[in-house]
mmCIF file with all atom_site columns, C-alpha atoms in Angstrom:
data_model
loop_
_atom_site.group_PDB
_atom_site.id
_atom_site.type_symbol
_atom_site.label_atom_id
_atom_site.label_alt_id
_atom_site.label_comp_id
_atom_site.label_asym_id
_atom_site.label_entity_id
_atom_site.label_seq_id
_atom_site.pdbx_PDB_ins_code
_atom_site.Cartn_x
_atom_site.Cartn_y
_atom_site.Cartn_z
_atom_site.occupancy
_atom_site.B_iso_or_equiv
_atom_site.pdbx_formal_charge
_atom_site.auth_seq_id
_atom_site.auth_comp_id
_atom_site.auth_asym_id
_atom_site.auth_atom_id
_atom_site.pdbx_PDB_model_num
ATOM 1  C CA . MET A 1 1  ? -0.146  -0.050 0.172  1.00 0.00 ? 1  MET A CA 1
ATOM 2  C CA . LYS A 1 2  ? 1.273   3.119  -0.885 1.00 0.00 ? 2  LYS A CA 1
ATOM 3  C CA . ASN A 1 3  ? 1.584   6.347  1.921  1.00 0.00 ? 3  ASN A CA 1
ATOM 4  C CA . ILE A 1 4  ? -0.139  9.480  0.722  1.00 0.00 ? 4  ILE A CA 1
ATOM 5  C CA . ASP A 1 5  ? 1.811   12.654 0.660  1.00 0.00 ? 5  ASP A CA 1
ATOM 6  C CA . PHE A 1 6  ? -0.213  15.222 2.573  1.00 0.00 ? 6  PHE A CA 1
ATOM 7  C CA . THR A 1 7  ? 2.758   17.575 2.983  1.00 0.00 ? 7  THR A CA 1
ATOM 8  C CA . LYS A 1 8  ? 1.642   19.659 0.013  1.00 0.00 ? 8  LYS A CA 1
ATOM 9  C CA . VAL A 1 9  ? -2.365  19.751 0.665  1.00 0.00 ? 9  VAL A CA 1
ATOM 10 C CA . LYS A 1 10 ? -4.060  22.202 2.320  1.00 0.00 ? 10 LYS A CA 1
ATOM 11 C CA . THR A 1 11 ? -5.914  21.094 6.012  1.00 0.00 ? 11 THR A CA 1
ATOM 12 C CA . SER A 1 12 ? -9.627  20.519 4.729  1.00 0.00 ? 12 SER A CA 1
ATOM 13 C CA . ILE A 1 13 ? -10.169 21.507 8.701  1.00 0.00 ? 13 ILE A CA 1
ATOM 14 C CA . GLN A 1 14 ? -9.946  25.357 9.075  1.00 0.00 ? 14 GLN A CA 1
ATOM 15 C CA . ILE A 1 15 ? -10.941 27.479 11.736 1.00 0.00 ? 15 ILE A CA 1
ATOM 16 C CA . ASP A 1 16 ? -13.708 28.877 9.874  1.00 0.00 ? 16 ASP A CA 1
ATOM 17 C CA . GLU A 1 17 ? -14.597 25.428 8.747  1.00 0.00 ? 17 GLU A CA 1
ATOM 18 C CA . VAL A 1 18 ? -15.366 26.462 4.673  1.00 0.00 ? 18 VAL A CA 1
ATOM 19 C CA . LEU A 1 19 ? -15.062 23.809 2.597  1.00 0.00 ? 19 LEU A CA 1
ATOM 20 C CA . GLU A 1 20 ? -13.375 25.429 -0.870 1.00 0.00 ? 20 GLU A CA 1
ATOM 21 C CA . SER A 1 21 ? -12.467 23.858 -4.205 1.00 0.00 ? 21 SER A CA 1
ATOM 22 C CA . GLU A 1 22 ? -8.874  24.174 -3.351 1.00 0.00 ? 22 GLU A CA 1
ATOM 23 C CA . ASP A 1 23 ? -9.469  22.158 -0.275 1.00 0.00 ? 23 ASP A CA 1
ATOM 24 C CA . THR A 1 24 ? -10.685 19.152 -2.485 1.00 0.00 ? 24 THR A CA 1
ATOM 25 C CA . ILE A 1 25 ? -8.170  16.444 -3.539 1.00 0.00 ? 25 ILE A CA 1
ATOM 26 C CA . SER A 1 26 ? -8.278  13.644 -5.699 1.00 0.00 ? 26 SER A CA 1
ATOM 27 C CA . PHE A 1 27 ? -6.850  10.175 -4.908 1.00 0.00 ? 27 PHE A CA 1
ATOM 28 C CA . GLN A 1 28 ? -7.074  6.729  -6.628 1.00 0.00 ? 28 GLN A CA 1
ATOM 29 C CA . THR A 1 29 ? -7.054  3.804  -4.733 1.00 0.00 ? 29 THR A CA 1
ATOM 30 C CA . GLU A 1 30 ? -8.046  0.106  -5.404 1.00 0.00 ? 30 GLU A CA 1
ATOM 31 C CA . ILE A 1 31 ? -11.262 -1.523 -3.815 1.00 0.00 ? 31 ILE A CA 1
ATOM 32 C CA . PRO A 1 32 ? -12.187 -5.353 -3.328 1.00 0.00 ? 32 PRO A CA 1
ATOM 33 C CA . LYS A 1 33 ? -14.484 -6.105 -6.449 1.00 0.00 ? 33 LYS A CA 1
ATOM 34 C CA . HIS A 1 34 ? -17.040 -7.059 -4.064 1.00 0.00 ? 34 HIS A CA 1
ATOM 35 C CA . ILE A 1 35 ? -17.357 -3.580 -2.577 1.00 0.00 ? 35 ILE A CA 1
ATOM 36 C CA . GLN A 1 36 ? -17.272 -2.091 -6.066 1.00 0.00 ? 36 GLN A CA 1
ATOM 37 C CA . GLN A 1 37 ? -20.273 -4.583 -7.118 1.00 0.00 ? 37 GLN A CA 1
ATOM 38 C CA . ALA A 1 38 ? -22.130 -3.215 -4.008 1.00 0.00 ? 38 ALA A CA 1
ATOM 39 C CA . MET A 1 39 ? -21.675 0.000  -5.000 1.00 0.00 ? 39 MET A CA 1
ATOM 40 C CA . LYS A 1 40 ? -22.635 -0.243 -8.190 1.00 0.00 ? 40 LYS A CA 1
ATOM 41 C CA . ILE A 1 41 ? -26.222 -1.953 -6.934 1.00 0.00 ? 41 ILE A CA 1
ATOM 42 C CA . PHE A 1 42 ? -26.535 0.775  -4.544 1.00 0.00 ? 42 PHE A CA 1
ATOM 43 C CA . ILE A 1 43 ? -26.048 4.013  -7.468 1.00 0.00 ? 43 ILE A CA 1
ATOM 44 C CA . GLU A 1 44 ? -28.447 1.880  -9.814 1.00 0.00 ? 44 GLU A CA 1
ATOM 45 C CA . LYS A 1 45 ? -31.352 2.031  -6.912 1.00 0.00 ? 45 LYS A CA 1
ATOM 46 C CA . HIS A 1 46 ? -30.621 5.475  -5.985 1.00 0.00 ? 46 HIS A CA 1
ATOM 47 C CA . PRO A 1 47 ? -29.909 7.573  -9.021 1.00 0.00 ? 47 PRO A CA 1
ATOM 48 C CA . ASN A 1 48 ? -29.383 10.618 -6.739 1.00 0.00 ? 48 ASN A CA 1
ATOM 49 C CA . TRP A 1 49 ? -26.122 8.906  -5.600 1.00 0.00 ? 49 TRP A CA 1
ATOM 50 C CA . ASP A 1 50 ? -22.759 8.847  -7.379 1.00 0.00 ? 50 ASP A CA 1
ATOM 51 C CA . GLN A 1 51 ? -19.599 6.919  -6.588 1.00 0.00 ? 51 GLN A CA 1
ATOM 52 C CA . TYR A 1 52 ? -18.461 10.221 -5.299 1.00 0.00 ? 52 TYR A CA 1
ATOM 53 C CA . ARG A 1 53 ? -20.791 10.970 -2.782 1.00 0.00 ? 53 ARG A CA 1
ATOM 54 C CA . LEU A 1 54 ? -21.180 7.810  -1.813 1.00 0.00 ? 54 LEU A CA 1
ATOM 55 C CA . LEU A 1 55 ? -17.436 7.381  -0.846 1.00 0.00 ? 55 LEU A CA 1
ATOM 56 C CA . GLN A 1 56 ? -17.352 10.965 0.708  1.00 0.00 ? 56 GLN A CA 1
ATOM 57 C CA . ALA A 1 57 ? -20.290 9.716  2.688  1.00 0.00 ? 57 ALA A CA 1
ATOM 58 C CA . ALA A 1 58 ? -18.230 6.743  3.481  1.00 0.00 ? 58 ALA A CA 1
ATOM 59 C CA . LEU A 1 59 ? -15.298 8.159  4.376  1.00 0.00 ? 59 LEU A CA 1
ATOM 60 C CA . ALA A 1 60 ? -17.197 11.198 7.078  1.00 0.00 ? 60 ALA A CA 1
ATOM 61 C CA . GLY A 1 61 ? -19.138 8.076  8.625  1.00 0.00 ? 61 GLY A CA 1
ATOM 62 C CA . PHE A 1 62 ? -16.124 6.377  9.263  1.00 0.00 ? 62 PHE A CA 1
ATOM 63 C CA . LEU A 1 63 ? -14.080 8.978  10.554 1.00 0.00 ? 63 LEU A CA 1
ATOM 64 C CA . ILE A 1 64 ? -17.029 10.625 12.905 1.00 0.00 ? 64 ILE A CA 1
ATOM 65 C CA . GLN A 1 65 ? -17.397 6.958  14.219 1.00 0.00 ? 65 GLN A CA 1
ATOM 66 C CA . ASN A 1 66 ? -13.809 6.572  14.902 1.00 0.00 ? 66 ASN A CA 1
ATOM 67 C CA . GLY A 1 67 ? -13.380 9.739  17.249 1.00 0.00 ? 67 GLY A CA 1
ATOM 68 C CA . ILE A 1 68 ? -12.873 12.738 14.716 1.00 0.00 ? 68 ILE A CA 1
ATOM 69 C CA . SER A 1 69 ? -14.485 15.663 15.986 1.00 0.00 ? 69 SER A CA 1
ATOM 70 C CA . SER A 1 70 ? -14.871 18.267 13.157 1.00 0.00 ? 70 SER A CA 1
ATOM 71 C CA . ARG A 1 71 ? -18.078 20.463 11.986 1.00 0.00 ? 71 ARG A CA 1
ATOM 72 C CA . LEU A 1 72 ? -16.778 20.126 8.558  1.00 0.00 ? 72 LEU A CA 1
ATOM 73 C CA . ILE A 1 73 ? -16.661 16.538 8.320  1.00 0.00 ? 73 ILE A CA 1
ATOM 74 C CA . THR A 1 74 ? -19.911 16.203 10.506 1.00 0.00 ? 74 THR A CA 1
ATOM 75 C CA . ARG A 1 75 ? -21.684 18.693 7.896  1.00 0.00 ? 75 ARG A CA 1
ATOM 76 C CA . LEU A 1 76 ? -20.506 16.558 4.858  1.00 0.00 ? 76 LEU A CA 1
ATOM 77 C CA . TYR A 1 77 ? -21.651 13.338 6.612  1.00 0.00 ? 77 TYR A CA 1
ATOM 78 C CA . ILE A 1 78 ? -24.979 14.702 7.231  1.00 0.00 ? 78 ILE A CA 1
ATOM 79 C CA . GLY A 1 79 ? -25.208 16.514 4.034  1.00 0.00 ? 79 GLY A CA 1
ATOM 80 C CA . ASN A 1 80 ? -24.511 13.610 1.664  1.00 0.00 ? 80 ASN A CA 1
ATOM 81 C CA . MET A 1 81 ? -26.630 10.969 4.454  1.00 0.00 ? 81 MET A CA 1
ATOM 82 C CA . PHE A 1 82 ? -29.998 13.235 5.070  1.00 0.00 ? 82 PHE A CA 1
ATOM 83 C CA . GLY A 1 83 ? -29.704 16.078 1.982  1.00 0.00 ? 83 GLY A CA 1
ATOM 84 C CA . SER A 1 84 ? -32.364 16.810 -0.108 1.00 0.00 ? 84 SER A CA 1
ATOM 85 C CA . HIS A 1 85 ? -31.291 14.528 -2.530 1.00 0.00 ? 85 HIS A CA 1
ATOM 86 C CA . SER A 1 86 ? -30.639 11.588 -0.271 1.00 0.00 ? 86 SER A CA 1
ATOM 87 C CA . PHE A 1 87 ? -33.243 9.147  -2.009 1.00 0.00 ? 87 PHE A CA 1
#
């Protein structure tokens, strides 16, 4: 597994906690085929979701469940899970 170099990336948790486009990074990773298939089935059943929203909600949820305390992360999670375009 390769390590991600975060030294050149601005932190997404800022004092005013405003998410700007420059605070968004892109990464590429391999996922098991079973997870990819489950994502595809979910997205087909819920057309308001896409792979980016699904991964963002999953990562934010994981971080919250594992002790990350950030208003921005919580907003991203809740916005993705319960926003007006949720299901």
